[in-house]
GROMACS .gro file of C-alpha atoms in nm:
model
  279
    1UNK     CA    1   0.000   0.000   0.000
    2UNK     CA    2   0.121   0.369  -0.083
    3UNK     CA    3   0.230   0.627   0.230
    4UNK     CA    4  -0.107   0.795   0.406
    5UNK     CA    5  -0.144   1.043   0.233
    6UNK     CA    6  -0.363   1.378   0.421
    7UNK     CA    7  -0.678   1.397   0.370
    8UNK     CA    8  -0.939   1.685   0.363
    9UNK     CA    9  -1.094   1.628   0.694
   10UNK     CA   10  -1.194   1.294   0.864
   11UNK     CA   11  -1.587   1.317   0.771
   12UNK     CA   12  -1.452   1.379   0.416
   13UNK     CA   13  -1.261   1.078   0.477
   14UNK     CA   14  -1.529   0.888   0.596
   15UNK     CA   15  -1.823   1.019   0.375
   16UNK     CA   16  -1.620   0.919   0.096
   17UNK     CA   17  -1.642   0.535   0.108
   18UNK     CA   18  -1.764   0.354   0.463
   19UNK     CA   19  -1.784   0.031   0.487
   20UNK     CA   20  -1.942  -0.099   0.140
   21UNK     CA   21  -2.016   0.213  -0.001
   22UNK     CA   22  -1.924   0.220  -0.348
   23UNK     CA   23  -2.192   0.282  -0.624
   24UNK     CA   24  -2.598   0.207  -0.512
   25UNK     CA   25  -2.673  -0.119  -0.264
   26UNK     CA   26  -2.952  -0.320  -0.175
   27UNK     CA   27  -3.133  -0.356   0.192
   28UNK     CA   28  -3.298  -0.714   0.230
   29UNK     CA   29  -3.186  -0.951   0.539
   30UNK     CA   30  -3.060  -1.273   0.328
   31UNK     CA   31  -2.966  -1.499   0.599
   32UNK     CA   32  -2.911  -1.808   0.382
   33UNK     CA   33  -3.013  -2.203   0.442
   34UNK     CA   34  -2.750  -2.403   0.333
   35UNK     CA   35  -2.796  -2.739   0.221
   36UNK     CA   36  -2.434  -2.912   0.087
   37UNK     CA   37  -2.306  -2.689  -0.203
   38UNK     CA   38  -2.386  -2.768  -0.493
   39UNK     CA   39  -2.111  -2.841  -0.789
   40UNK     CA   40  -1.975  -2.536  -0.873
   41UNK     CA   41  -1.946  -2.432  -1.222
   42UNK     CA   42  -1.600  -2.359  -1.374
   43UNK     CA   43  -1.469  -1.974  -1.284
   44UNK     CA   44  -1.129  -1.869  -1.359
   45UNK     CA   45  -0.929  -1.776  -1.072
   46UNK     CA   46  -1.207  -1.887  -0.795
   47UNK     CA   47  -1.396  -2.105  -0.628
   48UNK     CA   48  -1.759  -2.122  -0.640
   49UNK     CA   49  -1.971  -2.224  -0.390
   50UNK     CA   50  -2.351  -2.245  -0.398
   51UNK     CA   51  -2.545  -2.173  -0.111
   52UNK     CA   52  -2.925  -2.214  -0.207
   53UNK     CA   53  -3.227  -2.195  -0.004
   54UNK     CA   54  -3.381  -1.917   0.225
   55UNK     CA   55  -3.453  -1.907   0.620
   56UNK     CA   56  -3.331  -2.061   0.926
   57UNK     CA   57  -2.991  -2.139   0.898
   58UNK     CA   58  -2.874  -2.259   1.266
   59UNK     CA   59  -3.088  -2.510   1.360
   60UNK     CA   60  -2.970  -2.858   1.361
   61UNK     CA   61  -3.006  -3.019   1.017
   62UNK     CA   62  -2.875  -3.216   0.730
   63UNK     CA   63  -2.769  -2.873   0.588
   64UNK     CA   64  -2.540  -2.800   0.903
   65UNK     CA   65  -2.293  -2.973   0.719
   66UNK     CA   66  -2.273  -2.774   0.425
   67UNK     CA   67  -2.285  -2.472   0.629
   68UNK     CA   68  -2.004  -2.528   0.778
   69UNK     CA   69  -1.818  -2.699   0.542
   70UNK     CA   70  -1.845  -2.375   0.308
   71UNK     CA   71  -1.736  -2.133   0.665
   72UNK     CA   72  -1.413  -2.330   0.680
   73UNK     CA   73  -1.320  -2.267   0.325
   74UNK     CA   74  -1.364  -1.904   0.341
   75UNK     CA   75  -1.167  -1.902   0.665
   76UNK     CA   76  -0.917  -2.091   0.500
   77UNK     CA   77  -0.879  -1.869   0.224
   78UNK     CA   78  -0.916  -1.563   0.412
   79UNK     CA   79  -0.629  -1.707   0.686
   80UNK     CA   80  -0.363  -1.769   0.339
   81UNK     CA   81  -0.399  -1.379   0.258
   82UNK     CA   82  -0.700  -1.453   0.007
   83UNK     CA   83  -0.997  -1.211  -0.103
   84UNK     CA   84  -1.340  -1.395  -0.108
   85UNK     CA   85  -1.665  -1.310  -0.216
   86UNK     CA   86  -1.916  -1.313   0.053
   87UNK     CA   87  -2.324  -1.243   0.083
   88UNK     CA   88  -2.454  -0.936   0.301
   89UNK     CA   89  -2.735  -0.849   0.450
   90UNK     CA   90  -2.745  -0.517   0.207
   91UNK     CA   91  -2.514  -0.659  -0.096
   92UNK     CA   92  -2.242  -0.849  -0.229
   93UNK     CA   93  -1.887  -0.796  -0.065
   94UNK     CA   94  -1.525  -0.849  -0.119
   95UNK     CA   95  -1.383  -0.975   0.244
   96UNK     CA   96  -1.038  -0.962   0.330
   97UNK     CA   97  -0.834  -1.069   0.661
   98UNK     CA   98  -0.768  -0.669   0.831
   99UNK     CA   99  -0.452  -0.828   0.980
  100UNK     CA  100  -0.295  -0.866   0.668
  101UNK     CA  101  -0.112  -0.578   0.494
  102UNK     CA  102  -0.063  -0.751   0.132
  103UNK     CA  103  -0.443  -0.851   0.128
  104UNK     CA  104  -0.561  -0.520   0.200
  105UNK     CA  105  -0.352  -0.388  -0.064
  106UNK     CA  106  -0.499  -0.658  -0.358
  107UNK     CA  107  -0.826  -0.522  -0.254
  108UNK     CA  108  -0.756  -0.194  -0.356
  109UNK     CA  109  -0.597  -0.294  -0.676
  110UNK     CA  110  -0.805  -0.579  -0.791
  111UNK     CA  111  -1.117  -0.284  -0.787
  112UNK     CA  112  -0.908  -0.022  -0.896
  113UNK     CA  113  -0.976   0.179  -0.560
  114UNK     CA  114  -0.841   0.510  -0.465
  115UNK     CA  115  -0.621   0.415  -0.155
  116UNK     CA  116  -0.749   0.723   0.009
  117UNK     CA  117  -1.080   0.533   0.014
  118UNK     CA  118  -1.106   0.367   0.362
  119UNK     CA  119  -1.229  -0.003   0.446
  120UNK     CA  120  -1.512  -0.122   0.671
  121UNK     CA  121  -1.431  -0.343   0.923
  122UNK     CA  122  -1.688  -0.606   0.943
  123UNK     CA  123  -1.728  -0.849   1.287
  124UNK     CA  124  -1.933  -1.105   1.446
  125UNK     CA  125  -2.034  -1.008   1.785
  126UNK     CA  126  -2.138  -0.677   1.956
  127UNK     CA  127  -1.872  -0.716   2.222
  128UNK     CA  128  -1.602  -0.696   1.909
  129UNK     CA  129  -1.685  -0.357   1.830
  130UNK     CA  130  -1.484  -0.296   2.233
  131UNK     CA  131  -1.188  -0.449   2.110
  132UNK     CA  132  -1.146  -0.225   1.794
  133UNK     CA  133  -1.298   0.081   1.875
  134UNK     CA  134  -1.367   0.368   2.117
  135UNK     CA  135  -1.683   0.345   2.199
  136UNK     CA  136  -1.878   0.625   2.329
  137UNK     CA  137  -2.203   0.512   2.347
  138UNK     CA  138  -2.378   0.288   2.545
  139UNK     CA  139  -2.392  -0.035   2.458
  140UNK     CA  140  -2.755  -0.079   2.438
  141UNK     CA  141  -2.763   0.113   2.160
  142UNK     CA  142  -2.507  -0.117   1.946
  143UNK     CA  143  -2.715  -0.395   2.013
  144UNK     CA  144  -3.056  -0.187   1.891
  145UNK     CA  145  -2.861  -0.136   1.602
  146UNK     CA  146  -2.630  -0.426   1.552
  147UNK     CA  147  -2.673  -0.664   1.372
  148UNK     CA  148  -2.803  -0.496   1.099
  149UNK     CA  149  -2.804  -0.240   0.756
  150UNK     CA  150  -2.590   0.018   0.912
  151UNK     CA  151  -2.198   0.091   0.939
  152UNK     CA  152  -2.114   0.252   1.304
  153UNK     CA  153  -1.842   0.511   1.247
  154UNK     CA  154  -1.588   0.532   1.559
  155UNK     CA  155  -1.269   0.604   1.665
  156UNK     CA  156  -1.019   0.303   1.621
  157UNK     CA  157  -0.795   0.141   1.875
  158UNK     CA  158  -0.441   0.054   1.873
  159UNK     CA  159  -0.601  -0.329   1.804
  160UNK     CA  160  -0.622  -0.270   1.435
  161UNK     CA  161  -0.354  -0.283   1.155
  162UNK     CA  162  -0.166   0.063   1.120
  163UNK     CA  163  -0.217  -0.026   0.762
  164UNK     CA  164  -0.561  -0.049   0.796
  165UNK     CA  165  -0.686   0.326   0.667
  166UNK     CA  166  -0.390   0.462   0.787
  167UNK     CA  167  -0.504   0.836   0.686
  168UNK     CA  168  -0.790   0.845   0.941
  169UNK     CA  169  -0.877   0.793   1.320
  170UNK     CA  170  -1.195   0.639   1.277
  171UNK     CA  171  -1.322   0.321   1.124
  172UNK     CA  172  -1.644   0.234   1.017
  173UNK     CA  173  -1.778  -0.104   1.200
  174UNK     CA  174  -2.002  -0.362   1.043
  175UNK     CA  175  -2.233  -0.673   1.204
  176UNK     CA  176  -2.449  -0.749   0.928
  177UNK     CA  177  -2.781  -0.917   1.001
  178UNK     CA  178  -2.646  -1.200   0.790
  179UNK     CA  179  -2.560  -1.504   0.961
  180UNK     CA  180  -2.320  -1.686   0.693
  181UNK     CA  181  -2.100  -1.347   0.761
  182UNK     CA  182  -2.171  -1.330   1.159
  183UNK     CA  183  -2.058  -1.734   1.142
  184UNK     CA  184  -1.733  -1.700   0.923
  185UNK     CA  185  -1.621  -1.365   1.146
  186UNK     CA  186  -1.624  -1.543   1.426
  187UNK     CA  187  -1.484  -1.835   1.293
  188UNK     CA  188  -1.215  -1.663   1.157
  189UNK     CA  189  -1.136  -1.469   1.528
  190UNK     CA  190  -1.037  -1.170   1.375
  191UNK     CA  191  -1.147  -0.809   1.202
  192UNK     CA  192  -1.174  -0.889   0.861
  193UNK     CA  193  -1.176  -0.557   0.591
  194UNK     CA  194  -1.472  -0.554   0.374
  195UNK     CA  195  -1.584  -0.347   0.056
  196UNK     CA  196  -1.823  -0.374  -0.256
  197UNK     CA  197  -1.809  -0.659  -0.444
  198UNK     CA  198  -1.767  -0.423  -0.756
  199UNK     CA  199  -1.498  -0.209  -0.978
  200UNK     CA  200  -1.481   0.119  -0.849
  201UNK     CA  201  -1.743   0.412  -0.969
  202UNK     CA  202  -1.952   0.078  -1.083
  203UNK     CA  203  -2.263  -0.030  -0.913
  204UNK     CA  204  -2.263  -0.302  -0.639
  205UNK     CA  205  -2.385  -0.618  -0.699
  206UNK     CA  206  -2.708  -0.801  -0.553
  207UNK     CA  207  -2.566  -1.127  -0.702
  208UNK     CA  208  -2.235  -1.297  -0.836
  209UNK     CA  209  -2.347  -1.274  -1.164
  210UNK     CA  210  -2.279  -0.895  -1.121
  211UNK     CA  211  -1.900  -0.865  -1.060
  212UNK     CA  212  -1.826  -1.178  -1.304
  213UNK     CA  213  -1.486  -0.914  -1.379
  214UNK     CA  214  -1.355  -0.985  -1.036
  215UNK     CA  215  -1.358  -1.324  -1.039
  216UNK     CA  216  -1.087  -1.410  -1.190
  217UNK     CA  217  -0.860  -1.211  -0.895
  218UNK     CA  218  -1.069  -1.395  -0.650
  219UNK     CA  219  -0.977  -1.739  -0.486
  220UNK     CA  220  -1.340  -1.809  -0.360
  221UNK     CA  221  -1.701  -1.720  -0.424
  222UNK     CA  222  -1.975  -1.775  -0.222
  223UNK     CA  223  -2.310  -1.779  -0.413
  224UNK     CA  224  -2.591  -1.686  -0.156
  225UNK     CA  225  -2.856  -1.588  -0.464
  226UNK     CA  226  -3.028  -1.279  -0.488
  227UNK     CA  227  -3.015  -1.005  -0.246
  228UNK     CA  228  -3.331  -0.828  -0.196
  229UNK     CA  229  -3.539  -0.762  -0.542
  230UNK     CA  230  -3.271  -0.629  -0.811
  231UNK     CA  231  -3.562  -0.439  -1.031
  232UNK     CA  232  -3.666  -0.159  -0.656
  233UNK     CA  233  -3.430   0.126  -0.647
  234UNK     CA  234  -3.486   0.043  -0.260
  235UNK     CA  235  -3.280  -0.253  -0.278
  236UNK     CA  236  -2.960  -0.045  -0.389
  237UNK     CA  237  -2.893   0.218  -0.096
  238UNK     CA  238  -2.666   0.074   0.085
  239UNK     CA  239  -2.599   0.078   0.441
  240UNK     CA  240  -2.652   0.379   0.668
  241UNK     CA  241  -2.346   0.512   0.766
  242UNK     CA  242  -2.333   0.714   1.113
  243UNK     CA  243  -2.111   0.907   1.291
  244UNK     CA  244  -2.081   0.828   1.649
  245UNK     CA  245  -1.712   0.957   1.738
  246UNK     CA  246  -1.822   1.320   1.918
  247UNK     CA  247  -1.985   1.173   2.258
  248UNK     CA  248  -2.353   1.267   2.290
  249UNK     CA  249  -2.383   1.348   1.893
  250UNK     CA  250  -2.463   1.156   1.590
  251UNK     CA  251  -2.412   1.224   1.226
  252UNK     CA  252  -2.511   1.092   0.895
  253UNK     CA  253  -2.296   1.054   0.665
  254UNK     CA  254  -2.494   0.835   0.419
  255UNK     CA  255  -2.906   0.769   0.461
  256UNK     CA  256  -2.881   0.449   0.349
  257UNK     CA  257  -3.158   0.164   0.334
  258UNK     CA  258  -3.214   0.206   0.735
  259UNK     CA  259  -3.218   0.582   0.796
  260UNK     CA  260  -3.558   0.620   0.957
  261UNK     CA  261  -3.544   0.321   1.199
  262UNK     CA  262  -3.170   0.400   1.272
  263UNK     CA  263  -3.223   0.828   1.372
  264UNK     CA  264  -3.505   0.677   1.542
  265UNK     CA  265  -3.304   0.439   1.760
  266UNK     CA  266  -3.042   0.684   1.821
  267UNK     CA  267  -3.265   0.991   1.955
  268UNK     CA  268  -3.426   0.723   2.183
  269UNK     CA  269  -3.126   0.700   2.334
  270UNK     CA  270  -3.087   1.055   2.353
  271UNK     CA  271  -2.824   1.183   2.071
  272UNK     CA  272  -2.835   1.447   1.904
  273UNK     CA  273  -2.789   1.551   1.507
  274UNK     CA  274  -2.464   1.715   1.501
  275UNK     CA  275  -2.418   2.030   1.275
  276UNK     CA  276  -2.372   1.943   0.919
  277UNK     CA  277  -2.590   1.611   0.914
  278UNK     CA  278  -2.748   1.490   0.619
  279UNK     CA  279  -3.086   1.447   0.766
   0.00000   0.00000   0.00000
């Protein structure tokens, strides 16, 4: 990755690209039920797994092995330095182990990224976001709003890699209410970077179909089907990106696919819009 290079002010930083931010995204909870993937069909460079079905996917059932079967081979690939396709709850992602320097930088070059772009960090559990961040709110708000469509922008700890958005303070924080990507973060035990499964300036994808140009720099894709319905403008906002770094204020930087419930769940708890909002 190139030097950190100044930027023009951390919300310009931030507002830029949070978390997977590129282009328009969809908004539809896709937790996936996995029966044993199905034979993949040929893809230069990657992987393909198949993940079909729709609804419960942690109960105990002939599908558990599939499930799991398909974790360990993204945590495999993720653990050798790999970037993997993964489902969202909002869209289709490029994951990438945060730890590791050279896979952060193939993420920016396989999409053709500006590095002065910054990376969300996406992780399994609530009590994570500790561990990484500075919180400053209380922690019954995270769980109103985590899992879910939104990216929680926060100061960063000395727990992430220096390389890791090196040109800002804060990093955006993701738990999406998907559980194939709550599973394989905690599996994998560790923050893992995550972006738009897309070229940069492009739209994101709401299936694999979508970023076909990737996959040839890509050692594994998992196919969870359609996110959300491709033809509503709805389905293509994105995550809501806020602002929670100044205690007792909120701002947001993107609307999103969640803004109403989110503003609503954060002046419950008593924040306030801070000056320059996009509300």
């Amino acid at each position: 990755m190139s030097p950190a290079r100044p930027c023009k002010g951390l919300r310009a930083a931030v507002a830029a690209s949070v978390g997977l931010s590129e282009g328009p995204a969809g908004s539809v909870r896709s937790g996936r039920l996995l029966r044993p993937p199905s034979p993949a069909r040929a893809v230069p460079g990657a992987r393909l797994l198949r993940l079909p079905g729709r609804g419960a996917v942690r109960a105990a059932s002939p599908e558990r092995a599939g499930w799991t079967e398909a974790l360990r081979a993204a945590v495999a690939e993720l653990r050798a330095g790999a970037v993997v396709a993964v489902p969202t709850d909002t869209l289709y992602g490029l994951a990438c182990s945060a730890t590791c320097s050279a896979a952060l930088g193939n993420v920016y070059r396989l999409k053709g990224r500006s590095e002065a772009k910054p990376l969300a960090v996406c992780l399994g559990r609530v009590a994570d976001v500790y561990r990484y961040c500075h919180v400053r709110v209380p922690e019954v708000l995270l769980k109103d709003l985590l899992p879910g469509p939104v990216t929680l922008v926060m100061e960063r700890s000395e727990g992430l890699n220096k390389d890791l958005n090196p040109f800002t303070p804060l990093v955006g924080i993701r738990i999406p209410d998907h559980a194939f990507m709550q599973d394989l973060a905690q599996m994998f035990g560790g923050p893992l970077a995550l972006t738009s499964a897309n070229l940069s300036s492009q739209a994101s994808s709401l299936n694999v179909e979508e970023f076909q140009d990737l996959w040839p720099q890509l050692s594994l894709v998992i196919d969870g089907g359609p996110i959300g319905d491709g033809q509503s403008p709805e389905c293509r906002l994105g995550s809501t990106v806020v602002d929670l770094s100044v205690p007792g204020k909120f701002g947001i930087i993107r609307p999103g696919c969640a803004l109403e419930s989110t503003t609503a769940v954060l002046q419950k708890y008593g924040l306030l819009p801070s000056h320059g909002s996009c509300m």
